[in-house]
Coordinates of C-alpha atoms and ligand atoms in Angstrom, one line a residue:
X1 CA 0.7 147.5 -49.1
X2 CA -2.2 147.2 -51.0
X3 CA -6.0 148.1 -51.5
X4 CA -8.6 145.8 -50.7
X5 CA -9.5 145.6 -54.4
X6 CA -6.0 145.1 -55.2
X7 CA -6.0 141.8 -53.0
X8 CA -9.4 140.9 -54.5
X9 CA -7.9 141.5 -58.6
X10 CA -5.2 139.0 -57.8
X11 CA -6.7 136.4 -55.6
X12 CA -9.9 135.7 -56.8
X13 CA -10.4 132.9 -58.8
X14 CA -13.6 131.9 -60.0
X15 CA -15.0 132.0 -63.5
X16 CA -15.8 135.8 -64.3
X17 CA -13.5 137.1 -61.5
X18 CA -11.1 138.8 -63.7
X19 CA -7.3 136.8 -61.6
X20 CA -10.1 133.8 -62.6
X21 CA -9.9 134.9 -66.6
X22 CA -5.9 135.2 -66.5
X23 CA -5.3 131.8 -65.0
X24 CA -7.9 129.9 -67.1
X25 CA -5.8 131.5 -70.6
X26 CA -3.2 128.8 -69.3
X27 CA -2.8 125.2 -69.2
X28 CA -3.3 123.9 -65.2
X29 CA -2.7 120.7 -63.7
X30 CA -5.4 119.2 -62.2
X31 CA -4.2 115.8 -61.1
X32 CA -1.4 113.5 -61.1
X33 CA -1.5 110.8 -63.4
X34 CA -0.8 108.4 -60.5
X35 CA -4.3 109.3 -59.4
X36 CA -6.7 107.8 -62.1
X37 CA -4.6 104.7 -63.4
X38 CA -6.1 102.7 -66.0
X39 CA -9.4 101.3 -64.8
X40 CA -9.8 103.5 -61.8
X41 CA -12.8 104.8 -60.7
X42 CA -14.0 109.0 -61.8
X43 CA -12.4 111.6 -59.8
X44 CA -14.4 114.2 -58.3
X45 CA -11.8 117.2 -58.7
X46 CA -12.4 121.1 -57.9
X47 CA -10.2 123.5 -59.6
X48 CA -10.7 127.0 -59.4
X49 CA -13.9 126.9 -57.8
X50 CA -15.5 124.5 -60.6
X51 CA -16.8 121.1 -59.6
X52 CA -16.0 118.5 -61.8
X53 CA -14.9 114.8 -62.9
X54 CA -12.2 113.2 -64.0
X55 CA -12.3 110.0 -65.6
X56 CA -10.3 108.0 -67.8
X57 CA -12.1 106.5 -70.8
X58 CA -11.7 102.5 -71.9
X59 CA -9.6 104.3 -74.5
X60 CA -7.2 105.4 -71.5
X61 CA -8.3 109.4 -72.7
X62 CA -8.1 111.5 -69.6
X63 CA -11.4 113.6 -69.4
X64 CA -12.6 116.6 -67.7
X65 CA -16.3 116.7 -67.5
X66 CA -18.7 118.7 -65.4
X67 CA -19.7 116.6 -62.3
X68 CA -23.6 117.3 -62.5
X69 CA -25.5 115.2 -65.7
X70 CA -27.0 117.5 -67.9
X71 CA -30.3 115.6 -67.4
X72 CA -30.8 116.5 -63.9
X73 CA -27.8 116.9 -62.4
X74 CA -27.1 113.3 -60.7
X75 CA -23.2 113.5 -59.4
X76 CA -21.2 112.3 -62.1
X77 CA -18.2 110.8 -60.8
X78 CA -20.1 107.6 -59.0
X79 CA -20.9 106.7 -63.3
X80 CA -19.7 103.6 -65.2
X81 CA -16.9 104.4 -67.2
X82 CA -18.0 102.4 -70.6
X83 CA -19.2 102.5 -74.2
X84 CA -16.3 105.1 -74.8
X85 CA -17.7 107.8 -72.0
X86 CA -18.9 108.3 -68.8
X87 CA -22.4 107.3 -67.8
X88 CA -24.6 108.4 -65.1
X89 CA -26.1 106.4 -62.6
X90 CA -29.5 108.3 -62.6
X91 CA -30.6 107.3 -66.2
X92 CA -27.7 106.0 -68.5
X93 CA -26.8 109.2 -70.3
X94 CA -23.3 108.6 -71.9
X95 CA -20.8 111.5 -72.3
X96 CA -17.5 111.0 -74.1
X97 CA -14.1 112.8 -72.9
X98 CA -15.3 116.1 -75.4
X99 CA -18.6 116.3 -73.4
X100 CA -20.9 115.0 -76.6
X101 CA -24.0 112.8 -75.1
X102 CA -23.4 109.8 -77.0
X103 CA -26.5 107.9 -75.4
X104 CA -29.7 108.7 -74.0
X105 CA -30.9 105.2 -73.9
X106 CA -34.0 105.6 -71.7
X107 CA -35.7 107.9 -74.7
X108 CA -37.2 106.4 -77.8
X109 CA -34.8 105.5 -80.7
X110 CA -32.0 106.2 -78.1
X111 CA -32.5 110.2 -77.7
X112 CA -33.1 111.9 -81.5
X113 CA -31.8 115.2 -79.5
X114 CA -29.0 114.0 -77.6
X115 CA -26.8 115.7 -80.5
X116 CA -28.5 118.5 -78.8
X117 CA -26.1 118.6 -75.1
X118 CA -22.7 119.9 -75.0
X119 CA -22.2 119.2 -71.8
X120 CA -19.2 121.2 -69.9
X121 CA -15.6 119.4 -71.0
X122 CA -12.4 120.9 -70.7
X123 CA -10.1 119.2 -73.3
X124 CA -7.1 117.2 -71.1
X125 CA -3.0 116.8 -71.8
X126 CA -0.9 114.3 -70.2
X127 CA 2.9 115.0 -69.7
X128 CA 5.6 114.8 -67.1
X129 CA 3.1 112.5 -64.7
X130 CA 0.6 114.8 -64.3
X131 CA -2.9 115.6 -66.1
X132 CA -2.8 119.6 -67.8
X133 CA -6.1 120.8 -68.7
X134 CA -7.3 124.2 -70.2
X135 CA -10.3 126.0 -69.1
X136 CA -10.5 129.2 -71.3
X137 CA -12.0 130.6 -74.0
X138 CA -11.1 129.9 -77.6
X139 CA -8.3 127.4 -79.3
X140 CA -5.8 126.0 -76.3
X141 CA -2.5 127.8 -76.3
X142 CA 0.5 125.3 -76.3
X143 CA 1.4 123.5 -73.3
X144 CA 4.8 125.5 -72.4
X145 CA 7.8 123.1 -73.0
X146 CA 9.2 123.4 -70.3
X147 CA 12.1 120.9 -70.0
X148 CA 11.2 119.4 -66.3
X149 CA 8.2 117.7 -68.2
X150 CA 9.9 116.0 -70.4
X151 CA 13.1 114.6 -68.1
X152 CA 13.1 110.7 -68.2
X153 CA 11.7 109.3 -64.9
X154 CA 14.8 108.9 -63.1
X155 CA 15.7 112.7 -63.5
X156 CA 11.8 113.4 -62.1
X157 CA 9.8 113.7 -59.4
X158 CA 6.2 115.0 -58.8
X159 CA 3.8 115.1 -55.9
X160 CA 1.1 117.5 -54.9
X161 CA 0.3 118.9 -51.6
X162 CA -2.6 120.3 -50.3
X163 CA -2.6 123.7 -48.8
X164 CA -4.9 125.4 -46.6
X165 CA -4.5 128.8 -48.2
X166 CA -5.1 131.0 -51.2
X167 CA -2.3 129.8 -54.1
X168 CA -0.9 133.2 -54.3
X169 CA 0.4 133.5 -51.0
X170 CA 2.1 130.4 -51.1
X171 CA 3.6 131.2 -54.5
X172 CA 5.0 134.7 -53.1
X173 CA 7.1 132.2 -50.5
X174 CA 8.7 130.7 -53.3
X175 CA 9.9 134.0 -55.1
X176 CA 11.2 135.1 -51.0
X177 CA 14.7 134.1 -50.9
X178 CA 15.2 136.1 -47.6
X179 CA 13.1 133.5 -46.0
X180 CA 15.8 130.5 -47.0
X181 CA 17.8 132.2 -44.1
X182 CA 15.2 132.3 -41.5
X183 CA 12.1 129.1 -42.1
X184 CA 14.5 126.7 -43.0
X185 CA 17.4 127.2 -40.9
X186 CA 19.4 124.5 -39.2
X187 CA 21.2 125.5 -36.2
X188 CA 23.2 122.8 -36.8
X189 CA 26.0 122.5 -39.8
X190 CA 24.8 119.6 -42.5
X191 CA 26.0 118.3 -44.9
X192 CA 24.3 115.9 -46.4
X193 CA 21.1 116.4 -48.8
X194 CA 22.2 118.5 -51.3
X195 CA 24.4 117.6 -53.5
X196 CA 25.3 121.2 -53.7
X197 CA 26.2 124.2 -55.1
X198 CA 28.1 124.4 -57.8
X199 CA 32.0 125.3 -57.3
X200 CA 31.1 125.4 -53.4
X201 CA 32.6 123.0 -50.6
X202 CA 29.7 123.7 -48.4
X203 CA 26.0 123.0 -48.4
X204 CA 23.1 125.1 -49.2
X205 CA 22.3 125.3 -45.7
X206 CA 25.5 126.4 -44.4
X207 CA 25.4 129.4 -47.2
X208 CA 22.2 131.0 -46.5
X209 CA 22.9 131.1 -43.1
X210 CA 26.1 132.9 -43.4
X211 CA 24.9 135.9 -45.1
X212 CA 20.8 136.5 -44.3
X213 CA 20.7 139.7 -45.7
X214 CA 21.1 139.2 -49.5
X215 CA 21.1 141.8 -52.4
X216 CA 18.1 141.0 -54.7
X217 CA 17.7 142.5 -58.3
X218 CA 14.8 141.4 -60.4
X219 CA 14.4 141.7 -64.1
X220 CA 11.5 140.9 -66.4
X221 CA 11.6 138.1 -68.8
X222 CA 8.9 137.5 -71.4
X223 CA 7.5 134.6 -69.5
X224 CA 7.8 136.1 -65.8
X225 CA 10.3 137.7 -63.2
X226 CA 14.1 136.7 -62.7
X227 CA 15.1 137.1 -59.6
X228 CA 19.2 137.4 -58.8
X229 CA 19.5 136.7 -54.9
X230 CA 23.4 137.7 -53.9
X231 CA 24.7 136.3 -50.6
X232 CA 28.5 137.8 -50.7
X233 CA 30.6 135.8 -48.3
X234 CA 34.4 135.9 -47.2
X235 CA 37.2 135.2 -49.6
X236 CA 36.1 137.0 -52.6
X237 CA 33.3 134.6 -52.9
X238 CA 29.5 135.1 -53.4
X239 CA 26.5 132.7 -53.5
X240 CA 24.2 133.3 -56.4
X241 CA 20.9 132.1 -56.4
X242 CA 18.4 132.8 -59.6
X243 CA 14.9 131.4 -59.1
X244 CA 11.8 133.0 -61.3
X245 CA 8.4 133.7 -60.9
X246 CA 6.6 132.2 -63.9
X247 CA 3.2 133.4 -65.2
X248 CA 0.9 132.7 -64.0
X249 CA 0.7 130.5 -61.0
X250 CA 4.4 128.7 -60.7
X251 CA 8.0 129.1 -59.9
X252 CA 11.3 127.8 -60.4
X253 CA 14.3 127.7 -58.0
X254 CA 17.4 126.1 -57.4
X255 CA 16.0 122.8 -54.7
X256 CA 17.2 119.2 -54.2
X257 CA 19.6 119.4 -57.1
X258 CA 21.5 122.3 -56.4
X259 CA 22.9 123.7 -59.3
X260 CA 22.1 120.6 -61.9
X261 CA 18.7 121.5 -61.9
X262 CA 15.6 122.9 -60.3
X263 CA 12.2 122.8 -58.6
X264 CA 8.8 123.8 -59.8
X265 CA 6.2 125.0 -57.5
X266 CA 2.8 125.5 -59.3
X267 CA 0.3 126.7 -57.2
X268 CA -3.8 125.5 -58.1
X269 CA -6.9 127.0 -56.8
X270 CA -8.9 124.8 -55.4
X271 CA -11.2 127.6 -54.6
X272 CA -10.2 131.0 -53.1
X273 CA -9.3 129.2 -49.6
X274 CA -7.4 126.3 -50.7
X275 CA -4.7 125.4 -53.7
X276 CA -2.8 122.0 -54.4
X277 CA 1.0 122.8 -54.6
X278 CA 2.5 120.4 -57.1
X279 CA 6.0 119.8 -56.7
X280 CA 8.2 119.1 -59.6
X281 CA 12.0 118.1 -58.7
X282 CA 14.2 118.3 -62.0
X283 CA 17.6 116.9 -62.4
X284 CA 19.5 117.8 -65.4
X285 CA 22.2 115.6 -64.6
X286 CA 22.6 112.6 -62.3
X287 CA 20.1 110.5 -61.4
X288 CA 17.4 111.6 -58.6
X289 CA 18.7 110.6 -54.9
X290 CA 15.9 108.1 -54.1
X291 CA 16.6 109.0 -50.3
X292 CA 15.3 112.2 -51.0
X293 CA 12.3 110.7 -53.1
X294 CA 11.6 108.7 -50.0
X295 CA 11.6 111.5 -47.9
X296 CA 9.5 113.7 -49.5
X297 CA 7.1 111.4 -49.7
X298 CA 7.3 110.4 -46.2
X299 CA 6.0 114.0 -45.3
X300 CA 2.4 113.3 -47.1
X301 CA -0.1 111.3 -46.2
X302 CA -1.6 109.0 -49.1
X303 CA -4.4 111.8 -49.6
X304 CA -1.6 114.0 -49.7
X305 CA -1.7 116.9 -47.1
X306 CA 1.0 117.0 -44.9
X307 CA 1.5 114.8 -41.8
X308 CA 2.5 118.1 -40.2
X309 CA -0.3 120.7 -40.9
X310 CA -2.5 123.5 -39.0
X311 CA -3.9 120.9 -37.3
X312 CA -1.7 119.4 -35.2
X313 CA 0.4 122.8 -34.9
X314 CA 2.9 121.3 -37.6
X315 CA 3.9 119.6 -34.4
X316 CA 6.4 122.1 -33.4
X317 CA 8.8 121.0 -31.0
X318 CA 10.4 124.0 -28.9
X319 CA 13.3 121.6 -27.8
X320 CA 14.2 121.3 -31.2
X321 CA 14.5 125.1 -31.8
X322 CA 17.3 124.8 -29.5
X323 CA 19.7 123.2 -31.0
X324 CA 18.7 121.7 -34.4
X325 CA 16.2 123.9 -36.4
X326 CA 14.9 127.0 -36.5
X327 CA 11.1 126.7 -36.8
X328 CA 10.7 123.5 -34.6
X329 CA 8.9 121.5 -37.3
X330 CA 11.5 119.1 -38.6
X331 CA 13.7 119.2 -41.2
X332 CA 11.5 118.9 -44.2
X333 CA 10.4 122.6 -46.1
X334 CA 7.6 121.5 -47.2
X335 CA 5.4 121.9 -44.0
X336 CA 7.6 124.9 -42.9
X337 CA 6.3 126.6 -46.1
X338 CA 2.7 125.8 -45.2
X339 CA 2.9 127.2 -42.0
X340 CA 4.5 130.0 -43.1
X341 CA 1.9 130.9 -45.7
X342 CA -1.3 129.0 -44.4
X343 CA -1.0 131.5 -41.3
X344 CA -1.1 134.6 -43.0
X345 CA -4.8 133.9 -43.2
X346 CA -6.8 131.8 -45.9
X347 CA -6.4 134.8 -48.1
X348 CA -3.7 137.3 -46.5
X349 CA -4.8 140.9 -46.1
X350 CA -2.3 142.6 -47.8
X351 CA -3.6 145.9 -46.7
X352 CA -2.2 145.5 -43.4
X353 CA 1.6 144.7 -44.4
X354 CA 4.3 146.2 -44.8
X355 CA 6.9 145.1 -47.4
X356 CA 10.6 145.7 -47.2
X357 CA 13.4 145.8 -50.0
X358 CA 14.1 142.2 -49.9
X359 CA 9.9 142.1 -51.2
X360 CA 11.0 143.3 -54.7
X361 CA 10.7 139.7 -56.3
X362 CA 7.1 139.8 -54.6
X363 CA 5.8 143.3 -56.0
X364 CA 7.5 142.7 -59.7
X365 CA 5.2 139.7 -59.6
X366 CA 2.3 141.1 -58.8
X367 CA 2.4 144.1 -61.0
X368 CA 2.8 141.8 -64.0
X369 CA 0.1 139.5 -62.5
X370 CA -2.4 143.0 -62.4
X371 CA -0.9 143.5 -65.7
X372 CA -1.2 140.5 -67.3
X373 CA -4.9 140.9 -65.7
X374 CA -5.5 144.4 -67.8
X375 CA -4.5 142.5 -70.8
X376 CA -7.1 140.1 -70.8
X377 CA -9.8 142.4 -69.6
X378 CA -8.9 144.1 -72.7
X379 CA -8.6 141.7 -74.9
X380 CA -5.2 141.3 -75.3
X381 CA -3.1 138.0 -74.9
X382 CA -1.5 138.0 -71.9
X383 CA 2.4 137.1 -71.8
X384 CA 3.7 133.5 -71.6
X385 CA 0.7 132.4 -73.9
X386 CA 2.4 130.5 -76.4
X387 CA 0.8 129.9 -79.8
X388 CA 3.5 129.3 -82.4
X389 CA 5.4 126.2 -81.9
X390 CA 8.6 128.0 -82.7
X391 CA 8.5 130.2 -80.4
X392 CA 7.8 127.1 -78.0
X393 CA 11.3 127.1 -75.9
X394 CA 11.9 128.2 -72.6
X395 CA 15.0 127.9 -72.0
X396 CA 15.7 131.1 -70.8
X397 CA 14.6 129.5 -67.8
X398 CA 17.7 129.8 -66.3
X399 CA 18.1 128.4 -62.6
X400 CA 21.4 128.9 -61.0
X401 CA 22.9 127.6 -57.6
X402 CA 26.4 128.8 -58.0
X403 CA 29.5 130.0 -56.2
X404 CA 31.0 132.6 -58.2
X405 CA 33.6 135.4 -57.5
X406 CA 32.3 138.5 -55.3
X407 CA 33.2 140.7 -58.6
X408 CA 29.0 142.2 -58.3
X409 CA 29.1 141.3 -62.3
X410 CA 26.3 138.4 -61.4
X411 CA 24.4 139.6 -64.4
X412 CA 27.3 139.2 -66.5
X413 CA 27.9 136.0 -65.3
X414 CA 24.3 134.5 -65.7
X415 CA 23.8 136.0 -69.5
X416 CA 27.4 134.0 -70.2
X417 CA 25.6 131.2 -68.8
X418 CA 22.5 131.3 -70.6
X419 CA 24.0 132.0 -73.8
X420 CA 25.9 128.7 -73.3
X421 CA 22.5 127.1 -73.3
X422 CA 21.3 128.5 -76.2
X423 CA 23.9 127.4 -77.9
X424 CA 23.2 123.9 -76.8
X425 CA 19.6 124.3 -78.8
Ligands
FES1 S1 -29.6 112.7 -64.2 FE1 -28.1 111.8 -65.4 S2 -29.1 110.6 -66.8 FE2 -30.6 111.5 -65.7
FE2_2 FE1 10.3 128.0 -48.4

């Protein structure tokens, strides 16, 4: 449980608010490049409570601009995208990607002041099919190098999804692996999907619904919280599962690809009430399964929120939770996890719960979150701001989806397997 200004510290998100300052010191998607393709009209985007544009130069530079001219604040994002800027309707002021005025052509000799306007830019990065930008303070930080943005296209998939609720809510479902054996349950045995877990003969599925009360263990890394989810079965055998909370707005798990691989959630405020979820899907070894592309997809709408969504009750079906799944709302996770977390309220009040052992992953990430918090209030970097290209490697990012033996030396056996991928550096 937590205080009021507890909840407040980590779910605000506006500029000033001080969970605002941490997630701004960080690189943030803020669209998907398939939204603003060559030649395609401004975006009008809001990211952590900030209203702005984003447009696409005739150079093809992606850039993030304030949405109200600094004349008199005419909307932006119904300009002309020309002359090497962005130009407002209102009077022909010309912005370039960095926010200079490059024109004021209703003044004499062309504005002498334009030099003058800075107008609000955030500087832009495009990698892994989606648009990064920064919005802090000071020089950018490196974009993390995380090796999902950089797989080739056929080891990649991205989408976002709208969510009706504050991003860290939805965030704490993904560092929640008690909740695999509960929301996503199928009451019938499958198969299919997954192309596994590695050294297992059964699915995913099947596992988590054999053992639903896991050991956890968490550990701090320098770039979030591991989390070690145990499920020991019969025969000697155990499922291990290691997922991580990532600072400061993301996690990784073991997802479509089982064990040759992972999934990235990355949670963005909209604005207090409402985040865009973008979805990465990683293989690091075979190809994608374009079924389960086309199935994904076939959960969004083209404006992508869900087709199942508060709305239409995720059209549960009580039938259903008969005989084929636990929550009634199809097979896909994606709209299980937004009902789960879009219910708990637009921002849950965490005064009122009650957490449980199997919430340690939850309350290791907030504490470094508050932490994290502290640091920038006093002028520290926080962790996972990465400066020196060096030091520029994550690959202690470790995701695991393995059946190992039920010797409780899990630790053992995931440092073995990360030093193996060091070594691969
Ligand atoms: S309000 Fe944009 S140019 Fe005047
Ligand atoms: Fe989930």
């Amino acid at each position: 449980m937590m205080t009021q200004e507890e909840n407040e510290l980590l779910t605000r998100t506006g500029r000033g608010t001080p969970g605002g300052e941490l997630l701004r010191r960080y690189w943030q998607p803020v669209a998907l490049s398939e939204e603003l393709p060559a030649g395609a009209a401004p975006l009008s985007v809001k990211i952590l409570g900030e209203d702005l544009v984003l447009f696409r130069d005739d150079k093809g530079r992606a850039g993030l601009l304030g949405i109200h001219c600094s004349h008199r604040g005419t909307d932006l994002s119904y300009g002309r995208v020309e002359d090497g800027g962005l130009r407002c309707l209102y009077h022909g002021w010309l912005y370039d990607v960095e926010g200079r005025c490059l024109q004021q052509p209703g003044e004499p000799g062309g504005g002498e002041h334009r030099d003058a306007i800075r107008h609000l830019a955030y500087p832009c990065r495009e990698t892994g099919g989606v648009i990064f930008t920064y919005m802090g303070p000071g020089t950018p930080p490196l974009l993390p190098n995380y090796e999902f943005l950089s797989a080739p296209p056929e080891r990649f998939y991205v989408n976002k999804i709208f969510h009706e609720c504050n991003h860290l809510q939805a965030n704490e479902g993904n560092i929640d692996p008690v909740h695999l054996s509960f929301l996503h349950r199928f009451l019938e045995k499958r198969e299919e999907r997954y192309r596994g877990v590695r050294g297992a003969e059964e699915s995913h599925y099947n596992l988590v619904a054999r053992n639903i009360a896991p050991i956890m263990d968490v550990e701090l890394t320098d770039f979030g919280v591991r989390i070690y989810t145990v499920r020991q079965l019969e025969n000697d055998k155990a499922y291990l599962r290691v997922s991580y909370f990532i600072l400061p707005n993301l996690s990784a798990f073991p997802g479509q690809t089982g064990g040759e691989g992972y999934s990235v959630n990355w949670h963005v405020p909209i604005d207090d009430d409402h985040h865009w979820k973008y979805t990465f899907v990683y293989s690091a070894g075979a190809p994608l399964d374009k079924k389960m592309v086309e199935r994904e997809r076939s959960e969004l709408m083209p404006d992508y929120r869900l087709v199942r969504n508060q709305d239409n009750r995720f059209i549960q079906d009580r039938e259903s939770m008969k005989s084929k799944t636990y929550a009634g709302m199809g097979s896909g996770f994606q709209a299980h996890d937004a009902f789960a977390t879009a219910s708990q309220g637009a921002i849950q009040d965490r005064t009122e719960e009650h957490l449980v052992s199997s919430d340690k992953a939850i309350v290791a990430a907030r504490k470094l979150l508050e932490k994290a918090i502290r640091d920038v209030q006093e002028g520290r970097e926080p962790p996972h701001v990465i400066r020196e290209p060096s030091q520029n490697r994550v690959s202690h990012l470790l995701v695991i989806s393995d059946m190992i033996p039920n010797t409780g030396d899990w630790k053992e056996y995931t440092r073995k397997l990360e030093a193996e991928a060091r070594a691969k550096l």
